[in-house]
Structure formats: structure tokens, C-alpha cells
mmCIF file of C-alpha atoms in Angstrom:
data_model
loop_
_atom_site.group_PDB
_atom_site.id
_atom_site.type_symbol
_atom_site.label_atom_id
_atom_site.label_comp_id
_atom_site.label_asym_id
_atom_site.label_seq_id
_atom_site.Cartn_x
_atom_site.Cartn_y
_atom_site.Cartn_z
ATOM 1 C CA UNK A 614 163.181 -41.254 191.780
ATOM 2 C CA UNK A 615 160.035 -40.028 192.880
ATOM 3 C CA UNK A 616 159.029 -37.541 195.856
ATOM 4 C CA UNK A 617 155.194 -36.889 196.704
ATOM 5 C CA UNK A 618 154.094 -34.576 198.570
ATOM 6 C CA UNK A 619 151.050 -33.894 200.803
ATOM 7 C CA UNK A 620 150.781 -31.140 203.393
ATOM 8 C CA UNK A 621 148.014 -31.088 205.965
ATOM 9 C CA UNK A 622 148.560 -26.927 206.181
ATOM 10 C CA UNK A 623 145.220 -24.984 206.693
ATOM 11 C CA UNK A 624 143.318 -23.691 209.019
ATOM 12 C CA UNK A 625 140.259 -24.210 211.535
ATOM 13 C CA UNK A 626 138.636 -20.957 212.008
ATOM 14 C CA UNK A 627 138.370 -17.539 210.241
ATOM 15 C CA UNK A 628 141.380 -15.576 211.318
ATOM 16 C CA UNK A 629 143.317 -18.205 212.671
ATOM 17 C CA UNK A 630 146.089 -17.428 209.866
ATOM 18 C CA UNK A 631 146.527 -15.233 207.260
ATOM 19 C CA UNK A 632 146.062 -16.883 203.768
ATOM 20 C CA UNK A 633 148.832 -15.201 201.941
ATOM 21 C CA UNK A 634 151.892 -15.453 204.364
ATOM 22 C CA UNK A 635 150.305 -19.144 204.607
ATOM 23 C CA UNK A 636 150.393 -19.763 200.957
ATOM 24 C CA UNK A 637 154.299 -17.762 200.779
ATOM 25 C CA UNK A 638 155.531 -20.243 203.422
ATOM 26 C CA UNK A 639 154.666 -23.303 201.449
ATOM 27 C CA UNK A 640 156.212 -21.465 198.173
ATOM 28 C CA UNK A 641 159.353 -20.715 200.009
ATOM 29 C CA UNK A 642 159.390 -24.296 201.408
ATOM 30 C CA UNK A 643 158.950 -26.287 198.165
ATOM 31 C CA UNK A 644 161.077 -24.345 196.705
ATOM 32 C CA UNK A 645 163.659 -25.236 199.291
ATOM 33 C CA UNK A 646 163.147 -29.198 198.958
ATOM 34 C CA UNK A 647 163.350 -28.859 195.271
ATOM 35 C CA UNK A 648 166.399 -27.016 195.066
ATOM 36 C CA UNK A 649 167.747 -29.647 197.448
ATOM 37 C CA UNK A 650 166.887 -32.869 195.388
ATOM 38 C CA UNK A 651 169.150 -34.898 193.296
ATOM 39 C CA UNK A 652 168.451 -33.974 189.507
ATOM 40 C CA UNK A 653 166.693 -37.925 188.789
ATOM 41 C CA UNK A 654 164.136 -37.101 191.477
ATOM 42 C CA UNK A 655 161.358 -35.746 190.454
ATOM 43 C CA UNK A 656 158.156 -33.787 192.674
ATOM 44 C CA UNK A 657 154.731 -34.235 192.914
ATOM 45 C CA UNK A 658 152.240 -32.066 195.049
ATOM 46 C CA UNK A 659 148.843 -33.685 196.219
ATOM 47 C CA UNK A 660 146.580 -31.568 197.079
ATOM 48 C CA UNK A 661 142.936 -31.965 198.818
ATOM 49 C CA UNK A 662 139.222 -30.129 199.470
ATOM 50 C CA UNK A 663 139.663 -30.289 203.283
ATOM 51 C CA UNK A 664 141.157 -32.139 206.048
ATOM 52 C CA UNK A 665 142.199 -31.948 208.745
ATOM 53 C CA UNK A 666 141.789 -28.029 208.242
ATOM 54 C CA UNK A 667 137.837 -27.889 207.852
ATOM 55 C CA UNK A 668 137.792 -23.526 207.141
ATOM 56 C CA UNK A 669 141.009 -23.289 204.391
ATOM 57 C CA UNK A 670 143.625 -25.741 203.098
ATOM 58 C CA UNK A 671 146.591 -24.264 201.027
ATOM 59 C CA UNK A 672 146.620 -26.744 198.531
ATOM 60 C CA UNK A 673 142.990 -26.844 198.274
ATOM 61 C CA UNK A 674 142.985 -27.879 194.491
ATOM 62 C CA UNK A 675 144.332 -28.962 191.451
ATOM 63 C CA UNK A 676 144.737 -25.033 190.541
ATOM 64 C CA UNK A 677 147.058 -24.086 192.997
ATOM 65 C CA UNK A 678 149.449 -27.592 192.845
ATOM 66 C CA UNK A 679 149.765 -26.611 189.477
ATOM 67 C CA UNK A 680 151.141 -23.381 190.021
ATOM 68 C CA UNK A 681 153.240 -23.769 192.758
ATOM 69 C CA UNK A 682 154.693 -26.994 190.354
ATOM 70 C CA UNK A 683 154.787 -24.211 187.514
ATOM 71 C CA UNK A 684 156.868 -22.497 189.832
ATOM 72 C CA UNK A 685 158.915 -24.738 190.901
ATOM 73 C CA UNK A 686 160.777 -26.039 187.699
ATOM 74 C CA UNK A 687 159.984 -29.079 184.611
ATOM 75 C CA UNK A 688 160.659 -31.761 187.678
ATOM 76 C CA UNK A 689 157.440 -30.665 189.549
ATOM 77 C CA UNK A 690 154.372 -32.259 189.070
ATOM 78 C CA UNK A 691 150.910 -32.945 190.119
ATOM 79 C CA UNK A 692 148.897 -35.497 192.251
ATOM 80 C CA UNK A 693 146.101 -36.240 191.741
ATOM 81 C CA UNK A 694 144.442 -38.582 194.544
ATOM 82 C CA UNK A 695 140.931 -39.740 193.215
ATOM 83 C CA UNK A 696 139.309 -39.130 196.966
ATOM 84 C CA UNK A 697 140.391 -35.526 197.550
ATOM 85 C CA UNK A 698 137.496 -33.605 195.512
ATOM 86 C CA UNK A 699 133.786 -32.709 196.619
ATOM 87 C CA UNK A 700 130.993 -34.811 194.840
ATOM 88 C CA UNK A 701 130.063 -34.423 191.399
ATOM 89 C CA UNK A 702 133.763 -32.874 190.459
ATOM 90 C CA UNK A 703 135.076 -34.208 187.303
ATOM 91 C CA UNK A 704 137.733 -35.453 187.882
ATOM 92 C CA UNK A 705 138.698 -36.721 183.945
ATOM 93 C CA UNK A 706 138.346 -33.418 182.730
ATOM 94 C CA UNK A 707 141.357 -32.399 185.322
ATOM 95 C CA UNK A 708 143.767 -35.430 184.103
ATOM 96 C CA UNK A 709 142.770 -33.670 180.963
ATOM 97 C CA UNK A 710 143.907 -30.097 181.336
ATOM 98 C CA UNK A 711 146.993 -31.514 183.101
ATOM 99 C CA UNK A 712 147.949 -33.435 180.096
ATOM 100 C CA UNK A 713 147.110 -31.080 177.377
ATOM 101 C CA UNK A 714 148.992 -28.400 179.422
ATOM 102 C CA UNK A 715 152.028 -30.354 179.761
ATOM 103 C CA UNK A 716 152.071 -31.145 183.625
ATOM 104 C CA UNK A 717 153.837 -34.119 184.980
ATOM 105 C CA UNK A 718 151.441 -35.965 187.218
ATOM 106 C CA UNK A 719 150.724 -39.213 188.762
ATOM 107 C CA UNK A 720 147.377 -40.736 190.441
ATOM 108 C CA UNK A 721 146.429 -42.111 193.570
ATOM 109 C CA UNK A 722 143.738 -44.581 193.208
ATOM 110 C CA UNK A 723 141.024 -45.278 195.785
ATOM 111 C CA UNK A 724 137.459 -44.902 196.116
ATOM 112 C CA UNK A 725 135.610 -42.192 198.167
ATOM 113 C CA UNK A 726 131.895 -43.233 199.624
ATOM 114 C CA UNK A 727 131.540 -39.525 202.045
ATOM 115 C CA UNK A 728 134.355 -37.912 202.790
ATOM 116 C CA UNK A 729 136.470 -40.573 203.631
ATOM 117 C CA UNK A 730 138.857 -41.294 200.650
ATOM 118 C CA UNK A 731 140.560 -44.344 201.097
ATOM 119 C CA UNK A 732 138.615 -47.002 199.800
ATOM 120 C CA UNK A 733 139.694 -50.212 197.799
ATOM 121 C CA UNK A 734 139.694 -48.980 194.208
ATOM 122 C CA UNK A 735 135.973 -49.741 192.193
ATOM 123 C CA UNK A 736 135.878 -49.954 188.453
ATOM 124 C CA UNK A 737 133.157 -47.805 188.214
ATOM 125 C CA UNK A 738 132.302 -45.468 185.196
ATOM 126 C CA UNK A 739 134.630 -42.518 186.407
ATOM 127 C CA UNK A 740 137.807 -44.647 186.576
ATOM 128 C CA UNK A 741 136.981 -45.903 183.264
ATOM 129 C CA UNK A 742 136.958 -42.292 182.046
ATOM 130 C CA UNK A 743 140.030 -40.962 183.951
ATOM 131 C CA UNK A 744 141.938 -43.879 182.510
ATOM 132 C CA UNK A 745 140.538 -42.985 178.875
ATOM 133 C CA UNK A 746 141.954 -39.445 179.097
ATOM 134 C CA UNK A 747 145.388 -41.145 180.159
ATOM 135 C CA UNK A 748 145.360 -43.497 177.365
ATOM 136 C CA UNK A 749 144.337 -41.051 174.655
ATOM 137 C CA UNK A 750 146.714 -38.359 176.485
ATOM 138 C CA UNK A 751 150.169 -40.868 175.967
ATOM 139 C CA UNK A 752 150.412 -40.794 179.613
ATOM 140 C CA UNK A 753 150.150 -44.528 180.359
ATOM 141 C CA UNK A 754 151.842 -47.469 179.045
ATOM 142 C CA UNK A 755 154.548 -45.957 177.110
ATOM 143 C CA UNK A 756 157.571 -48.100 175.778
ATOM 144 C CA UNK A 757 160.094 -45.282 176.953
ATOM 145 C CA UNK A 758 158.526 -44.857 180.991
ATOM 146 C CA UNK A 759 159.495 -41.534 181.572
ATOM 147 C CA UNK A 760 156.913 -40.845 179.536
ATOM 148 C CA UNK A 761 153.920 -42.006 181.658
ATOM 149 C CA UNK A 762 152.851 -40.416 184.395
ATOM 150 C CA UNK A 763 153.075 -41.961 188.419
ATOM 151 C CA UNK A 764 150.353 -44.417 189.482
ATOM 152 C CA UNK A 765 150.203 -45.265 193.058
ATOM 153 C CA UNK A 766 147.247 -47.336 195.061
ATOM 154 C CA UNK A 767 146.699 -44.857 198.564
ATOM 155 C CA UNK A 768 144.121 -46.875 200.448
ATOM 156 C CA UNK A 769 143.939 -47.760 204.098
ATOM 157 C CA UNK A 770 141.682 -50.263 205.114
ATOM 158 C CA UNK A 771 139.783 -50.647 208.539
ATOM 159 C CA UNK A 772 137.435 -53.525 208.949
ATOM 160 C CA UNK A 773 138.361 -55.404 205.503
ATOM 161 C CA UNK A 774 140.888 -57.958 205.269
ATOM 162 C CA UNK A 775 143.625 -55.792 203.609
ATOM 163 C CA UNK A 776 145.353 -58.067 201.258
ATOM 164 C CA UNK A 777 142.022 -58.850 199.758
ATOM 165 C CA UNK A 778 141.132 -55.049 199.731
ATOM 166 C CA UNK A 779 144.761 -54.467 197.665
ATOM 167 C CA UNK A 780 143.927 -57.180 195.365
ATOM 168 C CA UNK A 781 140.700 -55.860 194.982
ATOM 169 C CA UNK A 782 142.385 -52.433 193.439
ATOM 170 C CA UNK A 783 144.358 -53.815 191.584
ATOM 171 C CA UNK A 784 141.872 -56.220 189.470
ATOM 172 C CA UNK A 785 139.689 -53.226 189.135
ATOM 173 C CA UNK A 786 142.559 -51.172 188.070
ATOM 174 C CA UNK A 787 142.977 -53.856 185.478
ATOM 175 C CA UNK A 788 139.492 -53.895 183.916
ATOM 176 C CA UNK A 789 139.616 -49.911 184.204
ATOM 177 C CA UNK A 790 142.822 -49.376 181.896
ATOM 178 C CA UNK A 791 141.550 -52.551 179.548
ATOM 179 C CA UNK A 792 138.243 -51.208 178.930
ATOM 180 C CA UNK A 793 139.688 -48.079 178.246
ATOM 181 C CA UNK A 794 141.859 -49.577 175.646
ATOM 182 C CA UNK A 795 139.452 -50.545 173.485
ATOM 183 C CA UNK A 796 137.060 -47.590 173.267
ATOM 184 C CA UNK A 797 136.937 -47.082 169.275
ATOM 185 C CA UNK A 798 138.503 -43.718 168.838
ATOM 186 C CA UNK A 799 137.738 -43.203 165.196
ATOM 187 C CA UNK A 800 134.146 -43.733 165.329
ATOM 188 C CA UNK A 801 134.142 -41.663 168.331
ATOM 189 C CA UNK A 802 136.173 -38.394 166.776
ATOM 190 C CA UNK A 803 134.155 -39.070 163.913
ATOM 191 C CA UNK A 804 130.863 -38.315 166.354
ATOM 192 C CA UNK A 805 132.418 -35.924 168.142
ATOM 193 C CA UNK A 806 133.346 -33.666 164.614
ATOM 194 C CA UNK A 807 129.531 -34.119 163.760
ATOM 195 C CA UNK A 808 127.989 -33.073 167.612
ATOM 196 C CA UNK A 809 126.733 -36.713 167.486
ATOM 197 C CA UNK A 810 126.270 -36.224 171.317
ATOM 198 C CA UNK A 811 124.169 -39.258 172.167
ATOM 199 C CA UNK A 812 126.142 -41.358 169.767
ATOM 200 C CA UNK A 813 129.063 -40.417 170.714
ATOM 201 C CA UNK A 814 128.347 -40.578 174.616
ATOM 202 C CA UNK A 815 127.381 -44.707 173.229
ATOM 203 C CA UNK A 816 130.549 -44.977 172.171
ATOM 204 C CA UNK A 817 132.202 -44.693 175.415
ATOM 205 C CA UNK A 818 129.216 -47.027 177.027
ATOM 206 C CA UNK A 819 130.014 -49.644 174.528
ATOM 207 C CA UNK A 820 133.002 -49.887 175.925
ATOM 208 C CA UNK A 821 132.473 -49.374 179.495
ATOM 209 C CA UNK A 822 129.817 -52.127 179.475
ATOM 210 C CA UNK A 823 132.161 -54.995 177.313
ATOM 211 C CA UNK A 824 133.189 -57.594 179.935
ATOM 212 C CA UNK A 825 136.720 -57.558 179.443
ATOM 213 C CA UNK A 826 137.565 -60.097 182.130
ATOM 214 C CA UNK A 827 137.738 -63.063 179.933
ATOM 215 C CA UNK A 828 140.606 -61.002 178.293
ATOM 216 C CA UNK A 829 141.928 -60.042 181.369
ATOM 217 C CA UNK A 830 141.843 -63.923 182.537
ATOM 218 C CA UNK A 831 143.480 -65.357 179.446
ATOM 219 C CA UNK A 832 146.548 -62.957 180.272
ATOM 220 C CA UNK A 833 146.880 -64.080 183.248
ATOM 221 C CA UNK A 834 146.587 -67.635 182.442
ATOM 222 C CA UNK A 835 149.519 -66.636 179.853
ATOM 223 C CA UNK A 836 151.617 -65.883 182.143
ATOM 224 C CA UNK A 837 150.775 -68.345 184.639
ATOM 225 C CA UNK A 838 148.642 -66.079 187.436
ATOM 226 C CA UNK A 839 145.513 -66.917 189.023
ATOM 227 C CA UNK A 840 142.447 -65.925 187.168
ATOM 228 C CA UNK A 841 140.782 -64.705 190.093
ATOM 229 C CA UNK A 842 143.575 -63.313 192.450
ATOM 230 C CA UNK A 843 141.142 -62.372 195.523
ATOM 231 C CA UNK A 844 139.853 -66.045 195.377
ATOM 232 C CA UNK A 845 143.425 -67.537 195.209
ATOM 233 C CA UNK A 846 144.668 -65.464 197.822
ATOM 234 C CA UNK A 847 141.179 -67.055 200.155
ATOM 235 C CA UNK A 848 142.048 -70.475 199.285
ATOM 236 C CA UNK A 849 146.123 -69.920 199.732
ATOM 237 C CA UNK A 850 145.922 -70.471 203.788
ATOM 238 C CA UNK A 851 148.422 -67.718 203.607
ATOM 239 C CA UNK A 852 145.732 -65.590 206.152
ATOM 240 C CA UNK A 853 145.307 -68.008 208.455
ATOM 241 C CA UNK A 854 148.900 -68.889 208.421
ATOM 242 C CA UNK A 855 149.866 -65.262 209.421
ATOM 243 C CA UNK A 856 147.056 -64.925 212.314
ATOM 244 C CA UNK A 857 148.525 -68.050 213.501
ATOM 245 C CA UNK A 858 151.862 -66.533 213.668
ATOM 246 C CA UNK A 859 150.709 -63.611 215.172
ATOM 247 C CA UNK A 860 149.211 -65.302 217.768
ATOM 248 C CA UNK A 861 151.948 -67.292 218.829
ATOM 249 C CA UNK A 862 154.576 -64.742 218.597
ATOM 250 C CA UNK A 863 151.855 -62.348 220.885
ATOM 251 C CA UNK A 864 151.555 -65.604 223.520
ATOM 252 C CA UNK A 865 155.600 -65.107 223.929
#
């Protein structure tokens, strides 16, 4: 089993608590649910930049989940939600401290725009990386799965259609993890022993820029899926038929 944690605890103002007793409470309470949970469960702690408190948080960052996990016992983890970090913070270089430093974690996906952080998930250039440093870290797709880490989509959507938006993640989760897969490692290590910096910067690019989706499609057409799941799921009816449902059960 699987517990995740995320606690809104902060602060508004200057003086409106005191940062220390603040961060002992949350020891003294994690320690308390972990004690208390069945030995197959295992803990991870999210943490966040801000929200809702806009002065502190008390998980603010990656640092301190770690150490209160440390803390805690080898069932406590890390969680790290893609949207939860200022701009420009990179986050593949945290999945890769938390793997080389032998920290259970698990990943929310979404995308993050401002400061809101739960977008539909893009396969942009820093997904690709993230899931590069999971599938060179043995973290990800592991014959024995208590190996991997936790992957979770955390995405709320407000004017898009939902189902689409979820379908949406999950195809770009896809052409993420398969892009990362074939990234050749060898010629890469082999630039990255020499300090072959633009060459080996191509390497990732090379593979970052393949269009794996014909791959991606035969797979699915293996196993009898629809190529293009957001387009089936548009010309399924299946939306309209729930509106209609709605409507008449509302009309009751």
C-alpha cells in the first residue's frame, strides 16, 4: 500500500508562527502516522514552494521531505509533484539526487503554466529528462515492482473536457518514458568521459526530437487500443451520452 502525503502548514505573515515549533509539530506528527501504519504501507511526503501559505510553508522543498523521510524510517519516501517548484528549477537533477541517495519516491505528473500546477501533462523537453534520470536510475519499469518508484497523474481540470485532459497525460506520458528509452547511453557516457558538451547535449536532442508515435501506435494496435485515444474517446458518443444522463437525472 501506498500513503501520500501533502500538508498545507505555513504561514501568512512574519510572526504569525514560529518556524521551529512549526517544523517539530509536523516531525512529531509523521512520526505518529508512521508508527501507526501496517508494515506493507509505505509513506510519501509532497512537498511545495507556496500555497496556500504565501510567507513560509514547512515542507517548502525537496530538502526538508527528505529529511523528515530520513527520519522517519526505510518506508518513507518522497513526492515529487512536477508543479510545486519556482521557474527555471531543475527538476531532473532532484529525481537524480533522490535516486543516487537511495530515497523512495514517486511523481505526480502535471504541467505548471504560472503558479497554477495542475495542468494536463505536456511532453515537453523537461519530462523527457525527468523520465531519463528514472530510466537510467532503475526506478521505472522494473520486472520485480517494488523496485520502481510511485507514479501518479494529480491534475484538476477547469474549463477542459476532463476525460480528454486525462487522456491527454497519459499519451504524453507515453511518448515521455519511450523517448527516453531510446536515448543511446553508450555514445552518450562515451561524450560525457571526453567533456564532449555540445555532443553530448545532441545526444539527448536526438532523442527528444525522434517521433516515437508510430512506435507508440503499433503497440497499441498490438494489443488492440485505439491509436489515437483522445480522438476515439471524441468519436465514442460516450460524452454526450453522459451530459444526456445528467440532464435527465437533474430534470427529476
Amino acid at each position: 500500500g501506498l500513503i501520500t502525503l501533502w500538508f498545507p502548514d505555513g504561514s501568512l505573515y512574519p510572526g504569525q508562527v514560529d518556524m521551529r515549533t512549526a517544523e517539530r509539530n509536523m516531525k512529531s506528527s509523521l512520526k505518529e502516522i508512521y508508527q501507526r501504519m501496517p508494515k506493507s504501507v509505505r509513506m510519501l511526503i509532497e512537498y511545495k514552494l507556496f500555497e496556500p501559505g504565501t510567507y513560509h510553508t514547512v515542507i517548502s522543498d525537496y530538502c526538508v521531505a527528505s529529511d523528515l523521510a530520513r527520519h522517519l524510517g526505510g518506508r518513507a519516501g518522497v513526492l515529487i509533484d512536477l508543479g510545486h517548484h519556482a521557474h527555471g528549477v531543475n527538476v531532473e537533477h532532484i529525481v537524480a539526487r533522490l535516486i543516487e541517495s537511495g530515497m523512495p519516491g514517486g511523481i505526480h505528473f502535471n504541467s505548471r503554466y504560472a503558479a497554477d500546477d495542475d495542468h494536463a501533462v505536456e511532453p515537453n523537453m523537461q519530462l523527457f529528462r525527468v523520465f531519463h534520470e528514472l530510466v537510467t536510475g532503475g526506478v521505472i519499469g522494473n520486472a520485480d515492482p517494488r523496485r520502481d518508484w510511485a507514479y501518479m497523474i494529480d491534475q484538476c481540470s477547469a474549463l477542459e473536457n476532463r476525460i480528454q485532459a486525462v487522456l491527454h497525460s497519459v499519451d504524453s506520458l507515453m511518448i515521455s518514458y519511450a523517448k527516453a528509452l531510446i536515448v543511446n547511453e553508450e555514445v552518450l557516457h562515451k561524450y560525457q568521459r571526453k567533456n564532449e558538451i555540445m555532443l553530448a547535449n545532441r545526444v539527448l536532442l536526438d532523442a527528444f526530437l525522434t517521433d516515437v508515435r508510430p512506435l507508440i501506435q503499433m503497440v497499441r494496435m498490438e494489443k488492440g487500443l485505439p491509436l489515437d485515444p483522445v480522438n476515439a474517446y471524441v468519436k465514442s458518443g460516450y460524452q454526450e451520452k453522459i451530459e444526456k444522463e445528467r440532464e435527465q437525472s437533474a430534470s427529476i
